mmCIF file of C-alpha atoms in Angstrom:
data_model
loop_
_atom_site.group_PDB
_atom_site.id
_atom_site.type_symbol
_atom_site.label_atom_id
_atom_site.label_comp_id
_atom_site.label_asym_id
_atom_site.label_seq_id
_atom_site.Cartn_x
_atom_site.Cartn_y
_atom_site.Cartn_z
ATOM 1 C CA MET A 6 94.849 -17.178 42.567
ATOM 2 C CA THR A 7 97.868 -15.278 42.632
ATOM 3 C CA LYS A 8 99.214 -13.096 45.794
ATOM 4 C CA HIS A 9 100.854 -10.393 43.377
ATOM 5 C CA GLN A 10 99.200 -7.346 41.963
ATOM 6 C CA LYS A 11 100.928 -5.406 39.106
ATOM 7 C CA ARG A 12 100.450 -1.982 39.123
ATOM 8 C CA LEU A 13 99.663 -1.487 35.609
ATOM 9 C CA SER A 14 96.564 -3.599 36.021
ATOM 10 C CA VAL A 15 95.125 -2.191 38.991
ATOM 11 C CA PRO A 16 91.657 -0.339 38.875
ATOM 12 C CA LYS A 17 91.766 3.021 37.366
ATOM 13 C CA SER A 18 90.547 4.393 41.011
ATOM 14 C CA TRP A 19 93.554 3.306 42.453
ATOM 15 C CA PRO A 20 95.899 6.504 43.705
ATOM 16 C CA VAL A 21 99.071 4.652 42.741
ATOM 17 C CA GLU A 22 101.576 5.433 40.388
ATOM 18 C CA ARG A 23 101.516 2.844 37.445
ATOM 19 C CA LYS A 24 105.162 3.078 36.037
ATOM 20 C CA THR A 25 107.244 3.499 38.984
ATOM 21 C CA GLU A 26 107.387 -0.183 40.090
ATOM 22 C CA THR A 27 106.377 -3.363 38.759
ATOM 23 C CA PHE A 28 104.296 -4.591 41.909
ATOM 24 C CA THR A 29 102.081 -3.061 44.780
ATOM 25 C CA VAL A 30 99.943 -4.604 47.479
ATOM 26 C CA LYS A 31 97.266 -6.749 46.673
ATOM 27 C CA ALA A 32 93.792 -6.104 48.436
ATOM 28 C CA ASP A 33 92.483 -9.043 50.654
ATOM 29 C CA ALA A 34 89.015 -10.393 50.150
ATOM 30 C CA GLY A 35 86.421 -7.824 51.509
ATOM 31 C CA PRO A 36 84.223 -5.064 50.931
ATOM 32 C CA HIS A 37 84.283 -3.427 47.742
ATOM 33 C CA GLY A 38 85.407 -6.154 45.380
ATOM 34 C CA GLU A 39 88.145 -5.714 43.048
ATOM 35 C CA ASP A 40 88.069 -1.797 43.359
ATOM 36 C CA GLY A 41 89.108 -1.865 46.805
ATOM 37 C CA VAL A 42 92.374 -0.351 47.629
ATOM 38 C CA PRO A 43 94.587 -2.075 50.543
ATOM 39 C CA LEU A 44 94.629 0.302 53.256
ATOM 40 C CA VAL A 45 98.275 0.191 53.728
ATOM 41 C CA VAL A 46 98.447 1.841 50.279
ATOM 42 C CA LEU A 47 96.579 4.948 51.679
ATOM 43 C CA LEU A 48 98.531 4.988 54.726
ATOM 44 C CA ARG A 49 101.659 4.715 52.961
ATOM 45 C CA ASP A 50 101.279 6.214 49.284
ATOM 46 C CA VAL A 51 98.529 8.899 50.105
ATOM 47 C CA LEU A 52 98.963 9.912 53.479
ATOM 48 C CA GLY A 53 102.529 8.937 53.770
ATOM 49 C CA TYR A 54 102.295 7.945 57.566
ATOM 50 C CA VAL A 55 103.952 4.766 57.298
ATOM 51 C CA ASP A 56 106.980 3.727 55.113
ATOM 52 C CA SER A 57 106.445 -0.033 55.319
ATOM 53 C CA ARG A 58 103.791 -2.558 55.767
ATOM 54 C CA LYS A 59 105.561 -3.593 58.855
ATOM 55 C CA GLU A 60 105.041 0.095 60.236
ATOM 56 C CA ALA A 61 101.316 -0.245 59.150
ATOM 57 C CA ARG A 62 100.845 -3.292 60.687
ATOM 58 C CA TYR A 63 102.291 -1.631 64.390
ATOM 59 C CA ALA A 64 99.929 1.144 63.966
ATOM 60 C CA LEU A 65 97.287 -1.210 63.670
ATOM 61 C CA SER A 66 97.927 -3.412 66.175
ATOM 62 C CA GLU A 67 97.797 -0.488 68.316
ATOM 63 C CA ASP A 68 94.254 0.056 67.314
ATOM 64 C CA ALA A 69 95.293 3.529 66.051
ATOM 65 C CA ILE A 70 93.228 3.473 62.937
ATOM 66 C CA LEU A 71 89.560 3.164 62.637
ATOM 67 C CA ILE A 72 87.354 2.016 59.174
ATOM 68 C CA ASN A 73 83.729 2.743 59.379
ATOM 69 C CA GLY A 74 84.111 2.837 63.448
ATOM 70 C CA ASP A 75 85.801 -0.448 63.904
ATOM 71 C CA ALA A 76 89.640 -1.088 64.628
ATOM 72 C CA ILE A 77 91.356 -2.901 61.847
ATOM 73 C CA ASN A 78 94.192 -5.278 62.090
ATOM 74 C CA ASP A 79 94.666 -6.273 58.432
ATOM 75 C CA GLU A 80 96.528 -3.777 56.472
ATOM 76 C CA GLN A 81 95.486 -5.246 53.243
ATOM 77 C CA ARG A 82 91.983 -4.735 54.248
ATOM 78 C CA PRO A 83 90.383 -3.216 51.065
ATOM 79 C CA ILE A 84 89.099 0.210 51.336
ATOM 80 C CA GLY A 85 86.573 2.098 49.008
ATOM 81 C CA MET A 86 83.938 4.824 48.191
ATOM 82 C CA PHE A 87 82.574 6.332 51.403
ATOM 83 C CA ASP A 88 84.392 4.919 53.793
ATOM 84 C CA ILE A 89 85.595 6.628 56.772
ATOM 85 C CA VAL A 90 89.210 6.333 57.846
ATOM 86 C CA ALA A 91 89.894 7.746 61.168
ATOM 87 C CA PHE A 92 93.039 8.612 63.390
ATOM 88 C CA PRO A 93 91.490 9.417 66.875
ATOM 89 C CA GLY A 94 94.797 9.702 68.609
ATOM 90 C CA ARG A 95 95.712 12.396 65.951
ATOM 91 C CA GLY A 96 92.338 14.075 65.882
ATOM 92 C CA GLU A 97 92.225 13.391 62.009
ATOM 93 C CA TYR A 98 88.935 11.915 60.327
ATOM 94 C CA TYR A 99 88.624 11.376 56.134
ATOM 95 C CA ARG A 100 86.022 10.023 53.864
ATOM 96 C CA VAL A 101 87.069 8.345 50.576
ATOM 97 C CA PHE A 102 85.342 10.138 47.711
ATOM 98 C CA PRO A 103 86.114 10.055 44.128
ATOM 99 C CA ASP A 104 88.307 13.090 42.733
ATOM 100 C CA GLU A 105 88.315 14.276 39.232
ATOM 101 C CA GLY A 106 88.748 11.283 36.860
ATOM 102 C CA GLY A 107 87.252 8.720 39.558
ATOM 103 C CA ARG A 108 90.525 8.213 41.325
ATOM 104 C CA LEU A 109 89.757 7.684 45.107
ATOM 105 C CA ALA A 110 90.959 10.173 47.162
ATOM 106 C CA LEU A 111 90.823 11.556 50.900
ATOM 107 C CA THR A 112 88.677 14.249 51.858
ATOM 108 C CA GLU A 113 89.141 15.749 55.473
ATOM 109 C CA ILE A 114 86.407 15.946 57.803
ATOM 110 C CA ASP A 115 85.354 16.520 61.436
ATOM 111 C CA GLU A 116 84.762 14.091 64.017
ATOM 112 C CA GLU A 117 80.912 14.178 63.746
ATOM 113 C CA SER A 118 80.782 13.692 60.096
ATOM 114 C CA ALA A 119 83.025 10.431 60.933
ATOM 115 C CA GLN A 120 80.308 8.957 63.137
ATOM 116 C CA SER A 121 78.155 7.715 59.813
ATOM 117 C CA ARG A 122 78.997 7.057 56.291
ATOM 118 C CA LEU A 123 77.023 6.997 53.105
ATOM 119 C CA GLY A 124 76.071 3.863 51.229
ATOM 120 C CA LYS A 125 74.178 3.475 47.955
ATOM 121 C CA ILE A 126 71.502 0.690 48.033
ATOM 122 C CA VAL A 127 72.130 -2.022 45.082
ATOM 123 C CA ASN A 128 69.367 -4.573 46.396
ATOM 124 C CA LYS A 129 66.698 -5.250 48.694
ATOM 125 C CA GLN A 130 64.652 -8.201 50.032
ATOM 126 C CA GLN A 131 62.337 -9.039 52.698
ATOM 127 C CA VAL A 132 63.790 -11.071 55.572
ATOM 128 C CA SER A 133 62.113 -13.032 58.452
ATOM 129 C CA GLY A 134 60.159 -10.984 60.676
ATOM 130 C CA GLY A 135 58.905 -8.750 57.828
ATOM 131 C CA ASP A 136 61.964 -6.575 57.987
ATOM 132 C CA THR A 137 64.013 -5.308 54.881
ATOM 133 C CA GLN A 138 67.631 -6.076 54.420
ATOM 134 C CA LEU A 139 69.413 -3.671 52.222
ATOM 135 C CA THR A 140 72.517 -4.520 50.296
ATOM 136 C CA LEU A 141 74.769 -1.719 49.654
ATOM 137 C CA HIS A 142 77.567 -0.739 47.319
ATOM 138 C CA ASP A 143 80.308 -2.309 49.444
ATOM 139 C CA GLY A 144 78.481 -5.406 50.319
ATOM 140 C CA THR A 145 77.203 -3.975 53.605
ATOM 141 C CA ASN A 146 73.775 -5.526 54.578
ATOM 142 C CA VAL A 147 71.418 -3.386 56.841
ATOM 143 C CA ILE A 148 68.198 -4.542 58.237
ATOM 144 C CA THR A 149 65.467 -1.878 58.566
ATOM 145 C CA ASP A 150 61.750 -1.172 58.529
ATOM 146 C CA GLY A 151 61.737 1.658 56.523
ATOM 147 C CA ASP A 152 60.800 2.029 52.979
ATOM 148 C CA TYR A 153 63.891 2.282 50.790
ATOM 149 C CA ASP A 154 64.536 1.532 46.960
ATOM 150 C CA PRO A 155 67.598 0.520 44.881
ATOM 151 C CA LYS A 156 69.778 3.652 43.602
ATOM 152 C CA ASP A 157 68.433 5.507 46.662
ATOM 153 C CA SER A 158 71.451 6.303 49.277
ATOM 154 C CA ILE A 159 71.366 5.767 53.063
ATOM 155 C CA VAL A 160 73.732 7.452 56.033
ATOM 156 C CA VAL A 161 74.418 4.447 58.359
ATOM 157 C CA ASP A 162 75.594 5.176 61.767
ATOM 158 C CA ASN A 163 78.833 3.587 62.470
ATOM 159 C CA ASP A 164 77.988 2.258 66.227
ATOM 160 C CA ASP A 165 74.503 0.763 66.052
ATOM 161 C CA LYS A 166 74.436 0.634 62.152
ATOM 162 C CA SER A 167 71.062 2.386 61.973
ATOM 163 C CA VAL A 168 69.441 4.574 59.017
ATOM 164 C CA VAL A 169 69.941 7.960 60.024
ATOM 165 C CA ALA A 170 69.230 9.838 56.703
ATOM 166 C CA HIS A 171 67.608 8.791 53.314
ATOM 167 C CA PHE A 172 68.370 10.324 49.831
ATOM 168 C CA PRO A 173 66.005 9.162 47.211
ATOM 169 C CA TYR A 174 66.979 8.625 43.686
ATOM 170 C CA GLU A 175 64.953 10.851 41.688
ATOM 171 C CA GLU A 176 64.926 14.115 39.227
ATOM 172 C CA GLY A 177 66.366 17.008 41.186
ATOM 173 C CA ALA A 178 68.637 14.744 43.202
ATOM 174 C CA LEU A 179 72.390 15.769 44.202
ATOM 175 C CA VAL A 180 74.734 12.979 42.443
ATOM 176 C CA THR A 181 78.226 12.400 42.119
ATOM 177 C CA ALA A 182 79.826 10.301 39.522
ATOM 178 C CA VAL A 183 82.099 7.864 40.922
ATOM 179 C CA SER A 184 83.191 6.039 37.746
ATOM 180 C CA GLY A 185 83.208 6.512 33.851
ATOM 181 C CA ASN A 186 84.802 9.519 32.003
ATOM 182 C CA HIS A 187 82.925 12.046 34.379
ATOM 183 C CA GLY A 188 84.142 10.513 37.586
ATOM 184 C CA GLY A 189 84.272 13.208 40.696
ATOM 185 C CA LYS A 190 81.910 15.537 39.188
ATOM 186 C CA ILE A 191 78.799 16.561 41.046
ATOM 187 C CA GLY A 192 75.433 17.902 39.828
ATOM 188 C CA GLU A 193 71.538 17.584 40.015
ATOM 189 C CA VAL A 194 70.010 14.775 38.145
ATOM 190 C CA ASP A 195 67.985 16.328 35.108
ATOM 191 C CA ALA A 196 66.212 13.280 33.962
ATOM 192 C CA ILE A 197 66.525 9.464 34.053
ATOM 193 C CA ASP A 198 65.804 7.904 30.685
ATOM 194 C CA ILE A 199 64.502 4.322 31.061
ATOM 195 C CA THR A 200 66.355 2.237 28.738
ATOM 196 C CA PRO A 201 64.037 -0.848 27.213
ATOM 197 C CA GLY A 202 65.251 -4.151 27.741
ATOM 198 C CA SER A 203 68.465 -5.324 29.814
ATOM 199 C CA GLY A 204 70.346 -1.986 28.761
ATOM 200 C CA SER A 205 71.425 0.619 31.495
ATOM 201 C CA ASN A 206 69.331 3.365 31.959
ATOM 202 C CA SER A 207 71.110 6.741 31.436
ATOM 203 C CA VAL A 208 70.756 9.572 33.538
ATOM 204 C CA GLY A 209 71.461 13.433 32.803
ATOM 205 C CA VAL A 210 73.183 15.580 35.184
ATOM 206 C CA SER A 211 73.287 19.390 35.065
ATOM 207 C CA THR A 212 76.659 20.802 36.642
ATOM 208 C CA ASP A 213 78.248 24.441 36.797
ATOM 209 C CA ASP A 214 79.927 23.985 34.016
ATOM 210 C CA GLY A 215 77.109 22.435 31.834
ATOM 211 C CA GLY A 216 76.224 19.038 32.332
ATOM 212 C CA PHE A 217 77.078 15.030 31.403
ATOM 213 C CA GLU A 218 75.227 12.086 30.611
ATOM 214 C CA THR A 219 75.913 8.609 32.158
ATOM 215 C CA VAL A 220 74.434 5.284 33.343
ATOM 216 C CA GLU A 221 72.840 4.912 36.800
ATOM 217 C CA GLU A 222 75.165 2.439 37.766
ATOM 218 C CA TYR A 223 77.756 5.523 37.678
ATOM 219 C CA VAL A 224 76.183 7.766 40.007
ATOM 220 C CA VAL A 225 75.165 8.088 43.370
ATOM 221 C CA VAL A 226 73.050 10.455 45.287
ATOM 222 C CA ILE A 227 74.858 12.500 48.035
ATOM 223 C CA ASP A 228 73.611 15.678 50.155
ATOM 224 C CA GLU A 229 75.297 19.430 50.347
ATOM 225 C CA ASN A 230 77.421 18.097 53.437
ATOM 226 C CA PHE A 231 79.564 16.093 50.603
ATOM 227 C CA THR A 232 80.212 19.227 48.691
ATOM 228 C CA GLY A 233 81.275 21.705 51.755
ATOM 229 C CA ASP A 234 83.465 19.421 53.651
ATOM 230 C CA ALA A 235 87.097 20.771 54.405
ATOM 231 C CA ASP A 236 89.653 20.553 51.835
ATOM 232 C CA ALA A 237 91.665 17.718 51.287
ATOM 233 C CA SER A 238 94.616 17.910 52.813
ATOM 234 C CA GLU A 239 97.806 18.449 50.385
ATOM 235 C CA ASP A 240 98.679 14.727 51.044
ATOM 236 C CA ALA A 241 95.168 13.238 50.176
ATOM 237 C CA ASN A 242 94.424 15.131 46.844
ATOM 238 C CA GLY A 243 94.952 11.858 44.875
ATOM 239 C CA GLU A 244 98.822 12.239 44.348
ATOM 240 C CA THR A 245 101.188 9.389 44.984
ATOM 241 C CA VAL A 246 104.603 9.164 45.862
ATOM 242 C CA SER A 247 107.028 6.197 44.767
ATOM 243 C CA THR A 248 106.779 3.251 47.312
ATOM 244 C CA GLY A 249 110.003 2.009 47.291
ATOM 245 C CA ASP A 250 110.882 -2.042 47.320
ATOM 246 C CA ASP A 251 108.306 -2.959 49.845
ATOM 247 C CA ASP A 252 105.531 -3.780 47.846
ATOM 248 C CA GLU A 253 105.200 -7.575 48.095
#
């Protein structure tokens, strides 16, 4: 496996410029799979808080940056959809959220909102003791005795990993598209069309400017709090800057 990542081949969701340099940082193994953006890319290219990987490592060694409530010491740790990036010393808290086109961007939130994070259920199974194990979109497993279904969304407390809210996937649910041509759009589910066989089900979503249709895998159920957050900061609006020669 190569240790290098060419900019032209990064996922469309990565908030990096593709033609300024040849290479960028490659994400380590971890949550979100290949779509995960290395933490240093957000710190350097999006927020502009560090100029190099060396500076990022120093900040992480001081436990100055929390991801979903945990101190991280790997600057290549993958960051993805709905992760909470916190800077307690600065009093700054962000949620990773799709902007128009599905690119990952940082939305500023308050400290209370940063105590938990949203997850889309992609699988569930029974475990010993009669509890249910839920697998979320980023690979996280949550043990619960509640009644939840795949495609539903839950909010998980960062401290004790308990489920603090549940949003069923159903007609009338508020959703956001996280991928595809309609990435970043928010609306309500009008209809869910079941496709016979192994094909993906389609979902019709109504929006303020009309609506769109996409596949179920591309939408995530959210609640109104996700549309009422503070505006993203100027440096976290999905725009990026040239990273210089410190990518490798």
